[in-house]
């Protein structure tokens, strides 16, 4: 079984599109996909909406996307792309450990796994970690910064090689790391697919 993690430095830079693109490009992998979302206070893990609940039962929530579900959600997009199973995991910020028993249970049942998250790297060592970076977007999550030096490849928009807008981020963390292009609307290029295949083959015989 292969485990692939796709992370990135902020929201709305194409992480979900990369995951969906990998699922569509490699249907033979029969992926089980996970979208992991961590909310701050004032947001309900049950549905991701603003709330004032602080009850223990709202610490984590895990839901499986069903066939014919909402293809506008990230987990729905994974299923529409061809995932065998797709889960949306919601936790309070800092509480991902509480969801790990359920995540590990589903991983044990899977053929291959793809996870959209940075923080999952605190608990799993994947076969491949791809970090999506957009030089035009200044925001940089601490979780992305913390794990940047573990990236097996950096994915950036095709043709974008200008100096990034990020402050306090050392590019030495990715020196020598392959930089691969992503191209909307499909995002996942032939180069990315070839890289993923090669790395997963190598991991399988290691």
CSV table of C-alpha atoms in Angstrom, one decimal, residues 19-29 31 81 188-190 193 197:
chain,number,residue,atom,x,y,z
A,19,UNK,CA,-5.3,15.4,-5.1
A,20,UNK,CA,-8.3,15.0,-7.5
A,21,UNK,CA,-5.9,15.1,-10.4
A,22,UNK,CA,-3.8,12.3,-9.0
A,23,UNK,CA,-6.9,10.2,-8.3
A,24,UNK,CA,-8.1,10.7,-11.9
A,25,UNK,CA,-4.6,10.1,-13.4
A,26,UNK,CA,-4.0,6.9,-11.5
A,27,UNK,CA,-7.3,5.1,-11.3
A,28,UNK,CA,-5.6,1.7,-10.9
A,29,UNK,CA,-4.5,2.7,-7.4
A,31,UNK,CA,-7.5,5.5,-3.8
A,81,UNK,CA,-12.5,12.0,-9.7
A,188,UNK,CA,-1.6,17.5,-12.5
A,189,UNK,CA,0.7,17.5,-15.5
A,190,UNK,CA,2.3,14.4,-17.1
A,193,UNK,CA,2.2,11.8,-12.8
A,197,UNK,CA,4.7,6.7,-10.4
